[in-house]
GROMACS .gro file of C-alpha atoms in nm:
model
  409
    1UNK     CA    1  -3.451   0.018  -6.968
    2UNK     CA    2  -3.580   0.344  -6.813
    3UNK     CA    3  -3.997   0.297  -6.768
    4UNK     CA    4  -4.218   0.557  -6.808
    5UNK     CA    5  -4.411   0.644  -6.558
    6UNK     CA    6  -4.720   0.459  -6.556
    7UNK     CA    7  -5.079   0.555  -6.609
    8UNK     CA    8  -5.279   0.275  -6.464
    9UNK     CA    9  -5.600   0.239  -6.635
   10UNK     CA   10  -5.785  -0.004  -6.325
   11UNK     CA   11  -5.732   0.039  -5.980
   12UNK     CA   12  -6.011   0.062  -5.689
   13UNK     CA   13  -6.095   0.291  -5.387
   14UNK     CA   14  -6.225   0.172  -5.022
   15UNK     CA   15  -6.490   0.452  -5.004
   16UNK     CA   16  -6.442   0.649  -4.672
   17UNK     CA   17  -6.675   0.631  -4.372
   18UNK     CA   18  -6.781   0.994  -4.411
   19UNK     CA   19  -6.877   0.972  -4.777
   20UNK     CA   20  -7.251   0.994  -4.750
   21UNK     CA   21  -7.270   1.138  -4.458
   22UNK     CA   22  -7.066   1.437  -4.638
   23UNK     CA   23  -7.198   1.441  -4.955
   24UNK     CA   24  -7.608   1.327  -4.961
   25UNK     CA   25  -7.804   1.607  -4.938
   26UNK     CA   26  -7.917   1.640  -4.542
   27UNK     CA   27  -8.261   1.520  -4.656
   28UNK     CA   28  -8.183   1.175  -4.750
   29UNK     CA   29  -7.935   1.090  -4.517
   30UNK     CA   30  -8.146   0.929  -4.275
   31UNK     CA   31  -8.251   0.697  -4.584
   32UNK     CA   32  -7.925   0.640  -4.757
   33UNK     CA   33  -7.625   0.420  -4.635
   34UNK     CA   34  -7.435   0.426  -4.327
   35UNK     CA   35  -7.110   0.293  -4.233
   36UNK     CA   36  -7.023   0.138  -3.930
   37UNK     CA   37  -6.792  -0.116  -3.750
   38UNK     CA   38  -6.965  -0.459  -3.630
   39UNK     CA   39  -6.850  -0.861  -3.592
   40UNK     CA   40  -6.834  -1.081  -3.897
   41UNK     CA   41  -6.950  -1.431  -3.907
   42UNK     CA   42  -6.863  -1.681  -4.142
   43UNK     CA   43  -6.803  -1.602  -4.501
   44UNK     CA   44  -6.951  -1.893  -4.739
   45UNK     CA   45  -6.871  -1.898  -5.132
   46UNK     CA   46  -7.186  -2.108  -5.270
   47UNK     CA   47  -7.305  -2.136  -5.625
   48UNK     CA   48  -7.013  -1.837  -5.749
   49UNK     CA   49  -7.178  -1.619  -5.483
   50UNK     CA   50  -7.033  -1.484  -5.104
   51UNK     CA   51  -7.322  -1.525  -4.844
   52UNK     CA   52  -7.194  -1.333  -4.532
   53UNK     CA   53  -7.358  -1.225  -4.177
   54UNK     CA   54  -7.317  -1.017  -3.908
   55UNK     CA   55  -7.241  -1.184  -3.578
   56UNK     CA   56  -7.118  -0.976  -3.234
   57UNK     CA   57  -6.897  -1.207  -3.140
   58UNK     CA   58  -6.722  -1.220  -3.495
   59UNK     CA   59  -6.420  -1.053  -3.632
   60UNK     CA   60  -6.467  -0.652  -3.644
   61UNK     CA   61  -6.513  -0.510  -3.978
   62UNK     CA   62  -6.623  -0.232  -4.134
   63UNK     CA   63  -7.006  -0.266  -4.332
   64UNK     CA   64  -7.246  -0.039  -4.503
   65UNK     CA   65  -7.561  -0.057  -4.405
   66UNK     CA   66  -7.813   0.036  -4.701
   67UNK     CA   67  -8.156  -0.019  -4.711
   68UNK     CA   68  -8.124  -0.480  -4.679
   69UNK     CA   69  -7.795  -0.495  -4.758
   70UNK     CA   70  -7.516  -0.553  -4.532
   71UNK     CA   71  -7.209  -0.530  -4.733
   72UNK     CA   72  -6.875  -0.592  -4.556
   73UNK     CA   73  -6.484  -0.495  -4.633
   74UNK     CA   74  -6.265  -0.808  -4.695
   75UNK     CA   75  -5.931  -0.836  -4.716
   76UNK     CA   76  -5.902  -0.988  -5.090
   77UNK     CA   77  -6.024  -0.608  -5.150
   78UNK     CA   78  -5.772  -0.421  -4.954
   79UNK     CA   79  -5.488  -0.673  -4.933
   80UNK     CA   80  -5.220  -0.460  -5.005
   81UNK     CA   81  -4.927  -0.499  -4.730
   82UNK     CA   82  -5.041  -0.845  -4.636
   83UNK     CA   83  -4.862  -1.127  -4.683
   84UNK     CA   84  -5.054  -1.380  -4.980
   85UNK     CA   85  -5.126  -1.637  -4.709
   86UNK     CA   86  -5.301  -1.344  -4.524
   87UNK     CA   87  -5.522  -1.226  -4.827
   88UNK     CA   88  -5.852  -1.442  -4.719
   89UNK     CA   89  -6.192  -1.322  -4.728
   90UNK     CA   90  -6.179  -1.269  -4.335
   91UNK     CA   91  -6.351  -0.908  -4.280
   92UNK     CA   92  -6.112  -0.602  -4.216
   93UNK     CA   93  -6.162  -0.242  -4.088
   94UNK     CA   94  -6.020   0.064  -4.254
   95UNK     CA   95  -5.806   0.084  -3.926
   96UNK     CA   96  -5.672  -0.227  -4.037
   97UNK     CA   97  -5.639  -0.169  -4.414
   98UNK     CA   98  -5.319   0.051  -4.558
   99UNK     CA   99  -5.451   0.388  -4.572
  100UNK     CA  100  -5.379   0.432  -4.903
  101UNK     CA  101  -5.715   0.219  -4.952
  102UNK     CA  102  -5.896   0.557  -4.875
  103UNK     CA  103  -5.748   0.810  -4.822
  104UNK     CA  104  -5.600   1.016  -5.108
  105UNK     CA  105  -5.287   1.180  -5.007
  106UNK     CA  106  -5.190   0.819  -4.868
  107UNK     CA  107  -5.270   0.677  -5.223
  108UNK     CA  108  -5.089   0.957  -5.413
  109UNK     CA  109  -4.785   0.847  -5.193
  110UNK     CA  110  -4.843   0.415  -5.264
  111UNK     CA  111  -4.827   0.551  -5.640
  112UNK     CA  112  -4.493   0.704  -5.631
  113UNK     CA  113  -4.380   0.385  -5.420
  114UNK     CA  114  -4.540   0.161  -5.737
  115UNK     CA  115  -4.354   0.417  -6.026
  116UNK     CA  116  -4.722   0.554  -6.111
  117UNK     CA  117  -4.789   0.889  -6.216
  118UNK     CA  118  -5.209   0.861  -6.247
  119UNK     CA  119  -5.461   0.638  -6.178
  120UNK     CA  120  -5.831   0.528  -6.263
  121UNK     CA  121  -6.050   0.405  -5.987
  122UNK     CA  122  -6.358   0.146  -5.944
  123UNK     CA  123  -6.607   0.157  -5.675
  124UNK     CA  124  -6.586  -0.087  -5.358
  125UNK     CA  125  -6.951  -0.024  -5.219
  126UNK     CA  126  -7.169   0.066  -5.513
  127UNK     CA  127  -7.005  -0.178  -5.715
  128UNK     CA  128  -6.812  -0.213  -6.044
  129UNK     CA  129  -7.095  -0.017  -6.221
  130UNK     CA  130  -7.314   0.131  -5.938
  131UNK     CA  131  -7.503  -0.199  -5.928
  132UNK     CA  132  -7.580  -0.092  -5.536
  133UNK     CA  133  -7.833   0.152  -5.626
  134UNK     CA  134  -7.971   0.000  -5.899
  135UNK     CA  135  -8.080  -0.234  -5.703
  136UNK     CA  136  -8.218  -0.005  -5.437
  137UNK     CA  137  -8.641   0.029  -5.421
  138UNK     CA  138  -8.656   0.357  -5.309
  139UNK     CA  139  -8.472   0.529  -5.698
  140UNK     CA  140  -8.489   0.876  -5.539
  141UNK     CA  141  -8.242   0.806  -5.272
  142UNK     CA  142  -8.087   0.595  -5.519
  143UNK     CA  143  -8.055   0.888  -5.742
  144UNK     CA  144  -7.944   1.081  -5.516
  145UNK     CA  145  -7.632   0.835  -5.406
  146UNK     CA  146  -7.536   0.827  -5.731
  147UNK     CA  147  -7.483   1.163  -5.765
  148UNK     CA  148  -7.339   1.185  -5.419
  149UNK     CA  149  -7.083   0.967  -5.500
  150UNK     CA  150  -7.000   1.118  -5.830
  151UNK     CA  151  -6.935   1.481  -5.581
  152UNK     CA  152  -6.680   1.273  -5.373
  153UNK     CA  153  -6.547   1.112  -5.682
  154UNK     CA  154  -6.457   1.443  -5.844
  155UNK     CA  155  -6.399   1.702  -5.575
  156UNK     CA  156  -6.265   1.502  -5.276
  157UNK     CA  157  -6.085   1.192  -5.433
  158UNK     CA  158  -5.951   1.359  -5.746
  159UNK     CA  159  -5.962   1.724  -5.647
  160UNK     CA  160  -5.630   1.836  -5.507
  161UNK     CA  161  -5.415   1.550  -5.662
  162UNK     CA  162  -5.274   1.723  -5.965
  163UNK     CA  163  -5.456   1.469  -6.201
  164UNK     CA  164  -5.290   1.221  -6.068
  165UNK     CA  165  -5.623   1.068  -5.995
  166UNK     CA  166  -5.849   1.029  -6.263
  167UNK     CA  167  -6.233   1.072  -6.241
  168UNK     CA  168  -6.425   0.753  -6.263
  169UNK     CA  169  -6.802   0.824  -6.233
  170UNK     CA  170  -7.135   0.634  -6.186
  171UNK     CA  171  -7.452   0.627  -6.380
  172UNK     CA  172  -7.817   0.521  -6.280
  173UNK     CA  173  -7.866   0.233  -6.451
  174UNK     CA  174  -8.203   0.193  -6.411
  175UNK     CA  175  -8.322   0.513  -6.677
  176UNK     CA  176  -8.104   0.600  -6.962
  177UNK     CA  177  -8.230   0.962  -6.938
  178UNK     CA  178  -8.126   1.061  -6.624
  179UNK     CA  179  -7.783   0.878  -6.720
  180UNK     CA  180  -7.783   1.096  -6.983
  181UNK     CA  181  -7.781   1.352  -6.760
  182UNK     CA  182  -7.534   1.237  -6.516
  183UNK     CA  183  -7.258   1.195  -6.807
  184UNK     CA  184  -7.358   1.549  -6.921
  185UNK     CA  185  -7.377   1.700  -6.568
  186UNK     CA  186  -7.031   1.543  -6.447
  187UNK     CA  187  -6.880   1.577  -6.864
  188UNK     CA  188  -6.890   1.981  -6.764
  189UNK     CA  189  -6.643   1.971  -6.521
  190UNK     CA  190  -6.411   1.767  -6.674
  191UNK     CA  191  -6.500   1.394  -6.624
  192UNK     CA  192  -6.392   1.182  -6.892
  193UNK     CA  193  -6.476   0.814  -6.771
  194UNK     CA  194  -6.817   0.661  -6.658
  195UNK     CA  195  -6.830   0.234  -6.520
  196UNK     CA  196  -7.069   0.083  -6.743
  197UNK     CA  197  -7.221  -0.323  -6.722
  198UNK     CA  198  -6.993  -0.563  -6.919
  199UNK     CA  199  -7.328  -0.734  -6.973
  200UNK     CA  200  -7.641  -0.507  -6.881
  201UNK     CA  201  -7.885  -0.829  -6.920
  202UNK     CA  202  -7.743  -0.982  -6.647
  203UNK     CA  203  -7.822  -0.728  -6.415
  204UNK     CA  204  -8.190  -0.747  -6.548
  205UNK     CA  205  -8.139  -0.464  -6.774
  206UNK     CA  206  -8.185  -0.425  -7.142
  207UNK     CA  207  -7.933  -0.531  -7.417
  208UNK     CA  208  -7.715  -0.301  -7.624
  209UNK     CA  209  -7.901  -0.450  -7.929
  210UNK     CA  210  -8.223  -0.327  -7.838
  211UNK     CA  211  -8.133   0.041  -7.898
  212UNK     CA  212  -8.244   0.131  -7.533
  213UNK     CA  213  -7.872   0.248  -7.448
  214UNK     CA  214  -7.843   0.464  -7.777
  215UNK     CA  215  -7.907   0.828  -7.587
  216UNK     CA  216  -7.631   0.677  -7.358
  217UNK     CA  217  -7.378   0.620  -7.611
  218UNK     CA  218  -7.464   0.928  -7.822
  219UNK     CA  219  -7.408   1.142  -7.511
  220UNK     CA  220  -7.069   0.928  -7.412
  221UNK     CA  221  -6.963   0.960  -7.750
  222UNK     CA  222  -7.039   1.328  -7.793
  223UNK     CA  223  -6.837   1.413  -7.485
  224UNK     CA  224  -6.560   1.188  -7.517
  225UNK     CA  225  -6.610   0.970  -7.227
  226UNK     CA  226  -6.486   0.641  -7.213
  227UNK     CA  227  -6.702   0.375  -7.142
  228UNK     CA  228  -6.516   0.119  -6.857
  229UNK     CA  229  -6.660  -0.228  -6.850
  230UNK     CA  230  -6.465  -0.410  -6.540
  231UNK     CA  231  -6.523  -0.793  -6.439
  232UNK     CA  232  -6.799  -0.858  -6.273
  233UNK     CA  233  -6.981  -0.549  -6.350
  234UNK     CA  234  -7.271  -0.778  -6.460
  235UNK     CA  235  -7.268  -0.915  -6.053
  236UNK     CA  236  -7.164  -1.274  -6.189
  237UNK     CA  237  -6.838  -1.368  -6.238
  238UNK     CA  238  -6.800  -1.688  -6.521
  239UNK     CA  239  -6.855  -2.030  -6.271
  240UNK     CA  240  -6.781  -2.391  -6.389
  241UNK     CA  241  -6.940  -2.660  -6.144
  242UNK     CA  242  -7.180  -2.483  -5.879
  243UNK     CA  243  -6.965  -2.600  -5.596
  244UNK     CA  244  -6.640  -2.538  -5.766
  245UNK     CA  245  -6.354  -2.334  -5.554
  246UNK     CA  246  -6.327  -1.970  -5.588
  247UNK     CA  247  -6.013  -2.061  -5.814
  248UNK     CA  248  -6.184  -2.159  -6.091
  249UNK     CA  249  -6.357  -1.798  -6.057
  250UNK     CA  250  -6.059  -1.622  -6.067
  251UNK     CA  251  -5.904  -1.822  -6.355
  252UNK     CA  252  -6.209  -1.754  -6.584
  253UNK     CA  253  -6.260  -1.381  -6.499
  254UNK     CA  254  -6.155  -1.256  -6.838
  255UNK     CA  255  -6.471  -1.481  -6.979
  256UNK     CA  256  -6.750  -1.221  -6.936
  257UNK     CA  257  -6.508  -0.915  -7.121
  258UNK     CA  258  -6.478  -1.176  -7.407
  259UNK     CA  259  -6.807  -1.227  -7.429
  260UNK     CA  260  -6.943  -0.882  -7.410
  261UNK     CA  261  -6.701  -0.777  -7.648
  262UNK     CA  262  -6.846  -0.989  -7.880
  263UNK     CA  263  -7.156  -0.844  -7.787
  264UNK     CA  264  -7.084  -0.478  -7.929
  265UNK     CA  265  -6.860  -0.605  -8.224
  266UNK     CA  266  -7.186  -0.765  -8.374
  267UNK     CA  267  -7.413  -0.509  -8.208
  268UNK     CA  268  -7.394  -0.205  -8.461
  269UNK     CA  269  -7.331   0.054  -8.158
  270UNK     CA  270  -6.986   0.082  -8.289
  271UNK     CA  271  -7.091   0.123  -8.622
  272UNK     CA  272  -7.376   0.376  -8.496
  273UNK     CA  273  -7.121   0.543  -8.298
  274UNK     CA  274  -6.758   0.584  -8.499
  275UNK     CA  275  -6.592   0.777  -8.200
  276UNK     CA  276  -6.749   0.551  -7.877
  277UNK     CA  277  -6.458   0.479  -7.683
  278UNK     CA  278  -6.452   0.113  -7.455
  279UNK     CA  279  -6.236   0.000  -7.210
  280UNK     CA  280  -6.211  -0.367  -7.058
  281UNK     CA  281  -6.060  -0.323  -6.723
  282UNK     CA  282  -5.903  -0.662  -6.545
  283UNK     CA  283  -5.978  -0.863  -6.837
  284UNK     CA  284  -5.601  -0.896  -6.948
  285UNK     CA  285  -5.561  -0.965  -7.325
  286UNK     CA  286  -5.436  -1.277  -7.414
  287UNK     CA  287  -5.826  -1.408  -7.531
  288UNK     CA  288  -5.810  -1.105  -7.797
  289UNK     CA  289  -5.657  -1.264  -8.110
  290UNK     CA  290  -5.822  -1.581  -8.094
  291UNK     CA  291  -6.166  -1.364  -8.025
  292UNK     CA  292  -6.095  -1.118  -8.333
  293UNK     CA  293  -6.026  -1.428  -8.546
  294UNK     CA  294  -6.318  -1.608  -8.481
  295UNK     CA  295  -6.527  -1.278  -8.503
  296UNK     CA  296  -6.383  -1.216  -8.825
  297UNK     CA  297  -6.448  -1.616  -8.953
  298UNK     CA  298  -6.801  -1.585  -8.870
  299UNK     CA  299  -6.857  -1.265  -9.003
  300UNK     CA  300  -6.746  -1.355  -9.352
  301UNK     CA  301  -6.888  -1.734  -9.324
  302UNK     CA  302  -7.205  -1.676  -9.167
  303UNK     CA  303  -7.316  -1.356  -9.223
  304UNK     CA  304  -7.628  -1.427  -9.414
  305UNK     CA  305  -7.808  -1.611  -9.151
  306UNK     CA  306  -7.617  -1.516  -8.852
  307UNK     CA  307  -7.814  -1.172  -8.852
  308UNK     CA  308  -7.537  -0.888  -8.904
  309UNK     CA  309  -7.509  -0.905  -9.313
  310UNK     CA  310  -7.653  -0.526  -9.304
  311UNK     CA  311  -7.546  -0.476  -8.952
  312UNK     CA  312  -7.209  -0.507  -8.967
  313UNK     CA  313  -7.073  -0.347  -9.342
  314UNK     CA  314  -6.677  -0.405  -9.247
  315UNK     CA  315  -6.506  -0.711  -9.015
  316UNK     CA  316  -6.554  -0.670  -8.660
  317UNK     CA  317  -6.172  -0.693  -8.543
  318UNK     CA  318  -6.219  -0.343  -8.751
  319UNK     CA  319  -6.408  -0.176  -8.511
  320UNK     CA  320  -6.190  -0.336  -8.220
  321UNK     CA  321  -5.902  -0.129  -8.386
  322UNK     CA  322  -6.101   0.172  -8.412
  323UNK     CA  323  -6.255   0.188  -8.082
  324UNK     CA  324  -6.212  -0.072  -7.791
  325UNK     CA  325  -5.926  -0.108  -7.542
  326UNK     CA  326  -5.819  -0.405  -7.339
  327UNK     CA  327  -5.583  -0.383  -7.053
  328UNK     CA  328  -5.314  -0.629  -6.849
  329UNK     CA  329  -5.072  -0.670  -6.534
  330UNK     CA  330  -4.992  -1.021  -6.570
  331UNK     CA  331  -5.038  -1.147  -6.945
  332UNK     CA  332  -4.704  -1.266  -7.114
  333UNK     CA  333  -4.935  -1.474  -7.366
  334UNK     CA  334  -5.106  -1.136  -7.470
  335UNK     CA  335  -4.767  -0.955  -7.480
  336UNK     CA  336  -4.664  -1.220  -7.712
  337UNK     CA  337  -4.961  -1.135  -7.963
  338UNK     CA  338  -4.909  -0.784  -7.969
  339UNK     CA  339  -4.947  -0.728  -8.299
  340UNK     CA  340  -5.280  -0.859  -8.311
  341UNK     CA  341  -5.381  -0.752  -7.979
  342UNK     CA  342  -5.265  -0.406  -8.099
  343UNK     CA  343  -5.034  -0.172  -7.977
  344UNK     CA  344  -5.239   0.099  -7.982
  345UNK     CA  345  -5.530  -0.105  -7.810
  346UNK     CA  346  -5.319  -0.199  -7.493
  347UNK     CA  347  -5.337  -0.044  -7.152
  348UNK     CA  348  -5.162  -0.127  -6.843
  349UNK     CA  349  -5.321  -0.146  -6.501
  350UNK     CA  350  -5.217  -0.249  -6.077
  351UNK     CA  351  -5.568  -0.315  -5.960
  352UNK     CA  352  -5.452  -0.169  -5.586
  353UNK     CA  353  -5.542  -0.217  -5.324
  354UNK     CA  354  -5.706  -0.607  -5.450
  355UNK     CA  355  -5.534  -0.949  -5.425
  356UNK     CA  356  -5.441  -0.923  -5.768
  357UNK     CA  357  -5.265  -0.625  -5.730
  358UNK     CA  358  -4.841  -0.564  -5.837
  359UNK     CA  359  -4.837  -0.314  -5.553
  360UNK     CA  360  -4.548  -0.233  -5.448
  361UNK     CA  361  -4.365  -0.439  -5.732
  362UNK     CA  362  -4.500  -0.323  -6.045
  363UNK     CA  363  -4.224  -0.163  -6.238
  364UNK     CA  364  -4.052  -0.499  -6.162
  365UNK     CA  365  -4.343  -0.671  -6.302
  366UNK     CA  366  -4.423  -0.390  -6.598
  367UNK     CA  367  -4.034  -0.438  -6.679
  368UNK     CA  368  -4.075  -0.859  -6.682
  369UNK     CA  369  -4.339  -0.786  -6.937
  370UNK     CA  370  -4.197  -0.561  -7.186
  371UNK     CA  371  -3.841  -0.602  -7.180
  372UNK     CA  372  -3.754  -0.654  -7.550
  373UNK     CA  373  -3.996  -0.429  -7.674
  374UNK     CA  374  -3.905  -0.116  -7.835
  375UNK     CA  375  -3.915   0.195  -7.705
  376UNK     CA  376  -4.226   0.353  -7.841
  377UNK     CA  377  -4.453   0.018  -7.773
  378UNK     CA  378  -4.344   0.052  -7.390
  379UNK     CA  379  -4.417   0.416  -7.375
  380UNK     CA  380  -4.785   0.382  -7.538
  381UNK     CA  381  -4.861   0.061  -7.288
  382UNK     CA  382  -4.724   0.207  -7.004
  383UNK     CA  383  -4.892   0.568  -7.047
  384UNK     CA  384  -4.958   0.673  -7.402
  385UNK     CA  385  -5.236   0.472  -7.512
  386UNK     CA  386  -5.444   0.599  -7.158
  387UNK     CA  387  -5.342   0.911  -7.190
  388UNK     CA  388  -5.511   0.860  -7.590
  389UNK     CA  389  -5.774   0.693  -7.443
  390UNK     CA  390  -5.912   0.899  -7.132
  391UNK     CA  391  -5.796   1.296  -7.310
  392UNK     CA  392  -5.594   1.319  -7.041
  393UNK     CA  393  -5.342   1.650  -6.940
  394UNK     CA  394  -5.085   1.467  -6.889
  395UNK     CA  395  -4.734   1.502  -7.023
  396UNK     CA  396  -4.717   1.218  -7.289
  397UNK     CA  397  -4.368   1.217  -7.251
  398UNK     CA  398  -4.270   1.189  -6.948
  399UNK     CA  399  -4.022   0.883  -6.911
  400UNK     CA  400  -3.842   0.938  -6.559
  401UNK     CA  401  -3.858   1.080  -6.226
  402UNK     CA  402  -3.522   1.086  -6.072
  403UNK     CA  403  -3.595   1.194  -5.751
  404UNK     CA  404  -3.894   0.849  -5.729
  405UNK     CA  405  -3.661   0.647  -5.955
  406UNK     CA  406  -3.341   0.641  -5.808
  407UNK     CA  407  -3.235   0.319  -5.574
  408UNK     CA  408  -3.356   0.347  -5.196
  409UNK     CA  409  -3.624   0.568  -5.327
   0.00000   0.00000   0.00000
């Protein structure tokens, strides 16, 4: 089988150590975060959270230093080119890290190696959703990161790759008006994608059922941009037993993108909003059918007292057709259940540079997934549905690259 090229739909960027420094206005620098290169101490994983210090003597590693926070690189988020035994949460330095982790040219390059032609990218620092600033006190500096990072995004990251690399943008999440604003501002030169809370209440913000995000939506909708909602965008990832092993974590990561899809799918924003676009990025898809199903059940069942008999006129899995995307690297369950899933609701991601990433084996792994499918369902997971999704100028059909594809290459 020849694979098309693929168009991955979550991957993530080690910010450089220049970012701010380049792109904050000269005024706020003194104010807004720095980067620099200091000893780790001892990582601890308590209650489904990472508690971490500085320490001189410690392990060097690269931090940014913003307002309180100390946040640190790890190598579980730039372990590509380590072995798996070597993928801990020790700190790590970009020195240390493969420079495709941040540097773009590099990255262009680790796609060809991985057989993909474009890719969408999450923030490292500011977090899945910009969750950094929101949390800052001082919202003018905040802003003004924000928007800062958006520059880089657009003109640094992206801006002489070809669209190869696609335009993932921030919001602040703390006024719906000037996020407005920011999807306008960076919709005008070309941005089609903006990292959005998979569950805004958890991040002490309000619900999508109290109307507050409306403008938000309108404006998203209006502009076609896509609305990404990755794990742990709501700074808690699903925990069993408070001193359970990270493990347990990982295996129930796809919990919070089931739940806050059933948040919107009895919300009326999708009803509100007929061409809103959503994307749940690392949240595989095998949880999907039984989701839909039980969305559906309830809907027709319990309508009258559940709330949503004149919220919701058709069954939810409708508007999960019409308007929400899932995506997968390792999910032969959801594979299987492609025709409920939907195979024009699939998207296929590497998540480099993280632990979880197929880097540099993911046309092997793509191929493991979708052998036996036909033709046209490959081509729409690999590429087609993305390319759908984001309104991207891409070449839908592109299928094969013989100068990448053949052996030794």
């Amino acid at each position: 089988m020849e694979l098309p090229r693929i168009v991955s739909v979550d991957d993530h960027v080690i910010e450089p150590a220049h970012l701010f420094e380049t792109w904050l206005p000269a005024k706020y620098r003194d104010r807004g975060p720095r980067s620099l290169t200091a000893g780790i101490g001892e990582l601890e994983y308590v209650g489904g959270a990472y508690r971490v210090t500085m320490d001189p003597d410690g392990p060097p590693t690269d931090w940014w230093v913003y307002e309180g926070l100390r946040f640190p690189y790890k190598r579980v988020i730039a372990a590509v080119g380590f072995s798996r035994d070597e993928m801990t949460l020790e700190g790590i330095t970009r020195e240390q890290m493969r420079r495709g982790c941040w540097d773009p040219k590099a990255r262009l390059a680790d796609m060809d190696l991985g057989h993909v032609e474009a890719s969408l990218c999450f923030p490292t620092f500011p977090r899945f959703c910009g969750q950094t600033f929101a949390e800052a006190r001082d919202k003018e500096v905040a802003l003004a990161c924000v928007r800062a990072y958006n520059d880089w995004m657009v003109e640094e990251w992206c801006g002489d790759s070809g669209g190869r690399l696609i335009p993932l943008c921030l919001i602040p999440l703390w006024d719906v008006e000037l996020a407005v604003a920011e999807i306008r501002r960076n919709a005008a030169r070309g941005v089609r994608a903006v990292t959005f809370s998979e569950l805004p209440t958890y991040l002490g913000l309000p619900s999508i059922h109290s109307g507050y995000w409306d403008p938000f939506f309108a404006a998203c909708e209006e502009t076609g941009t896509v609305v990404c909602m990755h794990i742990g965008s709501s700074s808690q990832m699903p925990a069993a037993s408070p001193d359970a092993p990270p493990a347990v974590q990982a295996t129930l990561s796809f919990n919070n993108a089931m739940a806050s899809m059933s948040d919107f799918l009895f919300s009326g924003v999708l009803v509100r909003f007929p061409h809103l676009k959503l994307a749940y990025s690392e949240g595989q898809m095998g949880w999907v059918p039984y989701a839909l199903e039980r969305a559906d059940d309830v809907w027709r069942e319990h309508r009258a007292w559940g709330g949503v008999r004149d919220l919701i006129p058709e069954p939810p899995s409708t508007y999960y057709y019409r308007q929400i995307y899932c995506c997968f690297f390792r999910d032969k369950h959801g594979i299987d259940s492609l025709d409920t899933v939907g195979r024009d609701n699939a998207t296929f991601e590497t998540d480099y540079p993280h632990v979880d990433s197929t880097w540099p084996h993911t046309k092997e792994v793509a191929l493991d997934h979708v052998r036996g499918l036909d033709e046209e369902t490959v081509h729409k997971l690999m590429r087609g549905n993305a390319i759908r999704m984001l309104g991207l100028d891409l070449d839908l059909d592109l299928a094969f690259d013989p100068d990448l594809d053949k052996p030794g290459s």
